Every structure is written in structure tokens, then in C-alpha cells.
């Protein structure tokens, strides 16, 4: 269970501040928090009301427990005392909010906070319109069994993923293709050095300079340097 507490942003007078254990609260004590804010800020109810743009009676009702205040109003009040609102866990450790710059859907909306985002090409991009619509860059699993399976193997992500260059399905497909041909080239070189092709008569001797190897990504027809005397076409 997580709770809301108030942290002071600077050194605190031990005669004024509550003991460390008071930071651990199971419920938010709004009347006590408001009184703490006013004490640290050295403001009367009337002075705090004028500073925040509220009526003194509204603050009086909140301190008596007969009225609630919005989080934004309480946060504004806390700032006058050098305080800020935060979430803490059962051990008293602060829990950061979810990041604002995580991936979005095709309508630029944030994904549901309780779901785990992933690339749409990781697994089957499913749904009734799978073949009728353009493939999104990111997706999520609504089925809890699927989510639990992912989390069992990979753990629960702390946040949604952040967008990075190369996240589009086409970019990721190109990257997989390049990686495939890179592995193929490495395997071919390994077999060549091991002598697997020693008995094969290719009918000519390749005289390609090293630059040809650097230029060719093995994704299509061979690429050669302009000064290559060989120009072989062996894939």
C-alpha cells in the first residue's frame, strides 16, 4: 500500500519538525498537514488564505476536518513552507511518479498506466483490424494471463518504455534483416577459415580489396569499392 506524505526540501529544525517515523502514514492527515504547513511557514489562517487565494473559512473548515482540499491546493500551500507532496511506500521510501515522456499510441494518448507497453512486432500484433489498419509502433496486452507471463519472465517494468530512434516497425524489420545477414557473413567467414570450402572450385580467385567488405552489408547484390579489380558476384 502506498500513501501520501509531505517532505521538507531543506534542513528542518528538530523542535519544529515531526520525528522521522511521522513521515510514515497510512492515511493522509489533512488537518494536521495544514497546521504543520502554517507552523513552518509562520502564517495565520487568514495570511495563508490570502497567499493562496482562498477564504479563511475554507482553510478553517479543512483544518477542522469538515472539508477536503484538492491536491493542487495543498501542494501550493506546502510550497510556502518549503515543502512538497510525495508518495512513499511502506518502508518510507519515496516513489517517483510515472514519467511524462513515455511512448504514446497513434492518437498521441498515453497508454493505460496499469498495462505494460511493448513493440507491436514483439509477438503477434492481434485484433480484429490487424490486416485493415497500419501497424502501430507500440501495443500492450489486455489479457492478464499474458501480462503475468511476461512479468514472470521479465519482471514488472517500473514505467512504460520511452520512445527511441528506430522504433518504427519498418526500422525494426530492417535492423533484424541487417543482423541476419551479419550473422550469415560471420558464419560464412568462420567456415571459410575452418577450411570448409577448401575443396570447392569457384572457378576464379577473388581479388576484392578489404574496402569491399566494409561497404557490403550483405543485404542484396554484392557492393564493391570503385577501385575493385574483381567485381565478383558471389553472394
C-alpha angles and dihedrals in degrees: 000000000000126000141189122251140164122248124195115230097212141033112306131217106241089216090059107031123074120251118273093259089061088071088070107078130164093200129024111253100209097178091050092044092052092049090049090050092051093046094052092042091045091228132141120225089258093049093048090047091053092047094051097037098246136120118265089234091059091056091044091053091047092051091050090052096244096110137039127221129211119256090244092056093047091048090052091050092048091055090065088063095044091256135128134197119247143167118244131188127227090277093055094253117141116248115212120227119250112278117262096214100063125126121294134207125250090278091053092251124140115252118248108285096228094053127081118238123218140164113285092233093057099099124338116333096222138183138102092278098046094124098031100059137051112270111256121230095234136025142166140215119251093187108094093209090058092047092048090051092052092046093048091058101032105023128239111303114237091223143353114286121266122237116259135183111275095032096127117105090242093051091048091048090051091049091051090049092051091048091050093053092043090056090046090053092048091050091048091050091048091052091046092052090046089057097247091137098042094109096047117103107211092179096238143043116250111232098178113147119235090259090071090061091050093051098044117082091182092235095122140342114356117278119217136192115253091249095048110131093193108053090180119179101212111137 
